[in-house]
Short mmCIF file of C-alpha atoms in Angstrom, two decimals:
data_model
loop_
_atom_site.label_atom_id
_atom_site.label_comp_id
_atom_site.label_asym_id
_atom_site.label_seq_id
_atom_site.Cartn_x
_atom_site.Cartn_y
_atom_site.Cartn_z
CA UNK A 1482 -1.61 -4.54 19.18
CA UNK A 1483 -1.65 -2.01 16.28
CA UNK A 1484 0.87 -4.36 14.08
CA UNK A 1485 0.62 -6.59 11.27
CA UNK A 1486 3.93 -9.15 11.42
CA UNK A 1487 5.49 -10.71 8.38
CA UNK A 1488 7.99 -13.47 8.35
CA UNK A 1489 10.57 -13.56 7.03
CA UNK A 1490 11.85 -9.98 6.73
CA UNK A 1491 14.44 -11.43 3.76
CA UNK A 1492 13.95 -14.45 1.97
CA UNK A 1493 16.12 -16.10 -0.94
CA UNK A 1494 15.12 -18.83 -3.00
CA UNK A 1495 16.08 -20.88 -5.97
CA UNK A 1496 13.58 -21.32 -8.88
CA UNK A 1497 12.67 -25.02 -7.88
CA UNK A 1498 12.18 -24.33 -3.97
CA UNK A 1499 9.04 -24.38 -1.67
CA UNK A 1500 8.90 -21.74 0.62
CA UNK A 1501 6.12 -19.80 2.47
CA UNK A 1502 5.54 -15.85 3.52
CA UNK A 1503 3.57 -15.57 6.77
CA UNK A 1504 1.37 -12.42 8.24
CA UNK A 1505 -0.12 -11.79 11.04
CA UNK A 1506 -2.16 -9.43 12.69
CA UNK A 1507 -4.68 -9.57 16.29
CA UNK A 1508 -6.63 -6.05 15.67
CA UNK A 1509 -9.80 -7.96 14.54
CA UNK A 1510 -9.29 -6.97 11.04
CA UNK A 1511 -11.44 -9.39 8.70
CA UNK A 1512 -10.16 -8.37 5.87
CA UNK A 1513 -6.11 -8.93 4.71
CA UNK A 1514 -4.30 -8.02 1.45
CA UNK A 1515 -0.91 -9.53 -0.11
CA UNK A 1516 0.45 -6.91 -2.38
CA UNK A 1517 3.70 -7.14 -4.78
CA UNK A 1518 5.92 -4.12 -4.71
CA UNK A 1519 8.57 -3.55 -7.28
CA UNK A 1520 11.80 -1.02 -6.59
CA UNK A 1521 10.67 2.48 -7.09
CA UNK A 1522 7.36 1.08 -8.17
CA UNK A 1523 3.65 1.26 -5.92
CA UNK A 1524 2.42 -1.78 -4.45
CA UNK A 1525 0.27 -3.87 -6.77
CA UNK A 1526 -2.68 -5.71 -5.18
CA UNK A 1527 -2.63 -9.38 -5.56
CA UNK A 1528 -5.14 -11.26 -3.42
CA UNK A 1529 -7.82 -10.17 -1.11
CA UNK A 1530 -9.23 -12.42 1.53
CA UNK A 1531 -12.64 -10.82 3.27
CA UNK A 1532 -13.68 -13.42 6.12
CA UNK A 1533 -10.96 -16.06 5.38
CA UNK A 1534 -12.46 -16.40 1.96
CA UNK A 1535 -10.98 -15.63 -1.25
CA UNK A 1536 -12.56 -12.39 -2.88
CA UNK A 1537 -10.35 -11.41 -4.99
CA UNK A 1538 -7.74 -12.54 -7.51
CA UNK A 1539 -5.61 -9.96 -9.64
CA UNK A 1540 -5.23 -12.53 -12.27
CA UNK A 1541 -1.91 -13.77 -10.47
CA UNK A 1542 0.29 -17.26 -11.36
CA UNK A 1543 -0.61 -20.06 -9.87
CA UNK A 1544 3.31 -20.64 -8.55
CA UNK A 1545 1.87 -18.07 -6.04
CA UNK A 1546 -0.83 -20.07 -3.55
CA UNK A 1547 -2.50 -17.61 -0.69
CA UNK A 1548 -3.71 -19.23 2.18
CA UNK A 1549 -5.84 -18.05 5.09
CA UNK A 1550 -5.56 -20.66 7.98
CA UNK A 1551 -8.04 -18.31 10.51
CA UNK A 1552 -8.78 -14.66 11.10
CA UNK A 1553 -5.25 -13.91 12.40
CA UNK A 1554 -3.46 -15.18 9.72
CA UNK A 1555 -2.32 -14.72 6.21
CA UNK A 1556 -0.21 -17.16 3.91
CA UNK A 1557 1.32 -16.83 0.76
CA UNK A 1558 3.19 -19.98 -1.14
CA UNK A 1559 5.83 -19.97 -3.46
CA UNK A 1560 6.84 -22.36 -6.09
CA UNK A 1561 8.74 -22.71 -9.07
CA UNK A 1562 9.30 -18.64 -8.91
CA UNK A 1563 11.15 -17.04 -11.74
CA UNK A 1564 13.87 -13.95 -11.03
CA UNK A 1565 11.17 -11.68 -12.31
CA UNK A 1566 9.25 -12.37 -9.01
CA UNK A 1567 11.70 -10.57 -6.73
CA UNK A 1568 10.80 -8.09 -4.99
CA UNK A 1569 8.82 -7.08 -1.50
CA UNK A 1570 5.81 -8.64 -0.84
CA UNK A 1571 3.54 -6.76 1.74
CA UNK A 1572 0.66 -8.12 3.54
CA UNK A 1573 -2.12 -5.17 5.27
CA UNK A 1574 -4.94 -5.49 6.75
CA UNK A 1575 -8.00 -3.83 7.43
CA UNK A 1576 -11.54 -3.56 8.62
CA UNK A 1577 -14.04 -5.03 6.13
CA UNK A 1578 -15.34 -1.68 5.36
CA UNK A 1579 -11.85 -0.19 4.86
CA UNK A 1580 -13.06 3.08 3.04
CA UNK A 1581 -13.07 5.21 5.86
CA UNK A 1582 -10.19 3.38 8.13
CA UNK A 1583 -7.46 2.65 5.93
CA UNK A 1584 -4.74 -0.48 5.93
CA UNK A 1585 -2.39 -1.41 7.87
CA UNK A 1586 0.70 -3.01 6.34
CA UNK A 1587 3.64 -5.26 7.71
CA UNK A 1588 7.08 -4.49 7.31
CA UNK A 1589 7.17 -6.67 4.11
CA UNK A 1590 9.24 -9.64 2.99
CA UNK A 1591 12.20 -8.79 0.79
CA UNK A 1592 12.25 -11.70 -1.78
CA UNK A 1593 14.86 -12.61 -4.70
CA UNK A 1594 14.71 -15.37 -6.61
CA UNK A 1595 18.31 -17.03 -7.93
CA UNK B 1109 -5.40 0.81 -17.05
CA UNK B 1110 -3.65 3.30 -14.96
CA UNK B 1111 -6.84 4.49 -13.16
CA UNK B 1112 -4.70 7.20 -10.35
CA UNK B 1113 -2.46 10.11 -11.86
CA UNK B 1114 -0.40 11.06 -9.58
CA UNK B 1115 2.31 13.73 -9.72
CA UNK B 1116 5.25 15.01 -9.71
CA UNK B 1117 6.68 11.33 -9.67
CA UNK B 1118 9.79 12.95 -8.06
CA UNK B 1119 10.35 16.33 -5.89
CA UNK B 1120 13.73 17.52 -4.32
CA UNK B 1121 13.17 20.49 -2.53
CA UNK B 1122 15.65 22.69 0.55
CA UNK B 1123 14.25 22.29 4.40
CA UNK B 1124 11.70 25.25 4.43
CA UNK B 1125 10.64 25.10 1.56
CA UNK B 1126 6.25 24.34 0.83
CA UNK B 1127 5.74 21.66 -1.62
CA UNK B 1128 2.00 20.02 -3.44
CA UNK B 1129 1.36 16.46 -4.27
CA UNK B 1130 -1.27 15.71 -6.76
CA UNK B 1131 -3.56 12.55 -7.19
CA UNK B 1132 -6.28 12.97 -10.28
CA UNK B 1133 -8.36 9.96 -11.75
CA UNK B 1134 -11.64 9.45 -14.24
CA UNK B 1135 -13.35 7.11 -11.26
CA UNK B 1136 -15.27 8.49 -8.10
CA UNK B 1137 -13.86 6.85 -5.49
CA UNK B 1138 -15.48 6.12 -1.72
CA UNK B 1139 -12.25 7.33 -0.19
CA UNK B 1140 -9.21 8.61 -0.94
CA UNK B 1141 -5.98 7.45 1.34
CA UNK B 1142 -2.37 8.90 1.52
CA UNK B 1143 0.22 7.08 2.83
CA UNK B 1144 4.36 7.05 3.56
CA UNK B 1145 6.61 4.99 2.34
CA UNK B 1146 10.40 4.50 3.62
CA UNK B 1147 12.72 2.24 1.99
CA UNK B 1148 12.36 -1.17 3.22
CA UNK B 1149 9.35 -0.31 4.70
CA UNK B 1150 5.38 -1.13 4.04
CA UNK B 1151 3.32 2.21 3.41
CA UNK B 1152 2.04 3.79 6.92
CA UNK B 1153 -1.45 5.32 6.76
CA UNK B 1154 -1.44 9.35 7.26
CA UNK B 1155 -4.86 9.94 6.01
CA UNK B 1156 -7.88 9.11 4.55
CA UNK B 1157 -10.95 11.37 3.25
CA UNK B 1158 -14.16 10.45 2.48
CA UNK B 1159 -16.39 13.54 1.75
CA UNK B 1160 -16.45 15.79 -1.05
CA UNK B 1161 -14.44 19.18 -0.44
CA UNK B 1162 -12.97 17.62 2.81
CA UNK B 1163 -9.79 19.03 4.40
CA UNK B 1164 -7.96 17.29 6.83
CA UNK B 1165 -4.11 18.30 8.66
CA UNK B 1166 -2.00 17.00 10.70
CA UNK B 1167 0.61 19.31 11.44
CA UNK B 1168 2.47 20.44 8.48
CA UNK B 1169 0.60 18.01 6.12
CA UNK B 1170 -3.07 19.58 4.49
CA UNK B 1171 -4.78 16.86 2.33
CA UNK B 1172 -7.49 17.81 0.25
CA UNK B 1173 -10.44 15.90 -1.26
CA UNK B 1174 -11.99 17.65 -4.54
CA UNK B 1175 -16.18 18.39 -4.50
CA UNK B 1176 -16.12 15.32 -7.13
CA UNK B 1177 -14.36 12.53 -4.99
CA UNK B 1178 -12.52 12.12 -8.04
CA UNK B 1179 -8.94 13.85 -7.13
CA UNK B 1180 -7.08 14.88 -4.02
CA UNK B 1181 -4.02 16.78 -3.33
CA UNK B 1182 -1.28 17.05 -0.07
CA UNK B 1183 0.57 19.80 0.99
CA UNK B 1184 3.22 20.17 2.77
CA UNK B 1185 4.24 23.62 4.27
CA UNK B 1186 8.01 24.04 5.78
CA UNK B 1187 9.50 20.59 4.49
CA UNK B 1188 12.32 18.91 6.78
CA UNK B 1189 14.79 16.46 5.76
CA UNK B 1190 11.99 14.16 8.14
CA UNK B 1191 9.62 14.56 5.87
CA UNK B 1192 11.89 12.65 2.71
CA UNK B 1193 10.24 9.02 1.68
CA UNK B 1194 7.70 7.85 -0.98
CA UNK B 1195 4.28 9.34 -0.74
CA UNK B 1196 1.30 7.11 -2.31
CA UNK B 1197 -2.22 8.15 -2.85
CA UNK B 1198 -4.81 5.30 -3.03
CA UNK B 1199 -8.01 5.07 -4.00
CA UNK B 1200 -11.22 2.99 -2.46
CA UNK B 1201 -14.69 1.43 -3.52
CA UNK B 1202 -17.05 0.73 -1.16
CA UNK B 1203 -17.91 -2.87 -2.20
CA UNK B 1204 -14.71 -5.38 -3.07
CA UNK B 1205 -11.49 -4.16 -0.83
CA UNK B 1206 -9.53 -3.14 -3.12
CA UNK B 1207 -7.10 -0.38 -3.30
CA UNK B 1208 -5.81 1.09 -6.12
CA UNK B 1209 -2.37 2.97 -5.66
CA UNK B 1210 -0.98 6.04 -7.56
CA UNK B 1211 2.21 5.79 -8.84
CA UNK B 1212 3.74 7.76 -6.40
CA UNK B 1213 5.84 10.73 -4.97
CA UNK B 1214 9.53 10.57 -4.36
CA UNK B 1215 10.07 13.24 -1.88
CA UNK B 1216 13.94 14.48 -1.40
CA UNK B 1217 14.38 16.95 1.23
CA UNK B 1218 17.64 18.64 1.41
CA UNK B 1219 19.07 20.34 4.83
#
């Protein structure tokens, strides 16, 4: 399995709903990446996770809550979003030392917030 | 901080023809990675060089590492209408994960 799989491939949402983003990916990779992509834009990183730990936070709001339940799996939380948070959210992976091996990234979740 | 230059931001060239992507940055990086992007899609990974002066191809597509680790270019020779989507350089540190994207190439290739 050469994939990483994120749920849902759409999502809509009102500015007062709950709602969860889910990745996952079985090629050993301990290390997994939620990015923000806007139209026309390149992905921008938001969290890294590097052995289910938190490494890395790009300063995001905390309406946006990752989670990383095991080694397969990747969470991100939404609440209280604002229309300015649409857009595709994209999950990768990779190996911990990713410099010479690259990520791999899902399909994405298209998200717009009403 | 921008810290990856990358340009043209848009090309839209006839089948046939050769085209060059550029990526240029300030900051040595450990690698440098190119990757496609289709509409709706995440990025898919075509390449990634790690050693100063390194060339690399697969098929049609010649990426090129500078001596400095501090740019990179693509090429493409004999463009097809296959070959349209959003190419995105990124660059990596060895300690930290992250990846840094350019701001990308919008690739339009007419038949």
């Amino acid at each position: 399995d050469t994939e990483v799989t994120q749920t849902p491939k759409h999502l809509v949402m009102g500015m007062t709903n709950k709602k969860s983003l889910k990745c996952e990916q079985h090629m050993g990779h301990r290390a997994m990446y939620w990015y923000k992509q806007k139209a026309k834009k390149p992905p921008e990183l938001m969290f890294v996770y590097s052995y289910e730990k938190l490494s890395i936070n790009e300063s995001v709001p905390s309406r946006f809550s990752p989670e990383c339940p095991n080694s397969s799996l990747l969470n991100l939380h939404l609440h209280a979003l604002q229309p300015e948070d649409s857009a595709l959210y994209l999950c990768a992976s990779s190996q911990i030392s990713q410099v010479n091996y690259g990520y791999t990234f899902g399909s994405g979740t298209r998200l717009t917030v009403v | 901080t921008q810290l990856l230059e990358q340009s043209p931001q848009f090309l839209s060239i006839q089948e046939g023809e050769n085209l060059t992507v550029y990526c240029n940055s300030s900051s040595v990086f450990s690698s440098l990675q190119w990757y496609r992007q289709e509409p709706g899609e995440g990025p898919v990974l075509l390449v990634t060089v790690v050693t100063g002066g390194e060339v690399k191809k697969l098929k049609r597509l010649t990426f090129q590492f500078g001596d400095a680790r501090k740019d990179s270019s693509l090429h493409i020779t004999a463009a097809q209408p296959g070959d349209t989507g959003l190419y995105l350089c990124a660059g990596a540190w060895n300690q930290g994960g992250k990846l840094i994207f350019g701001q990308g190439t919008e690739l339009s290739v007419k038949p």
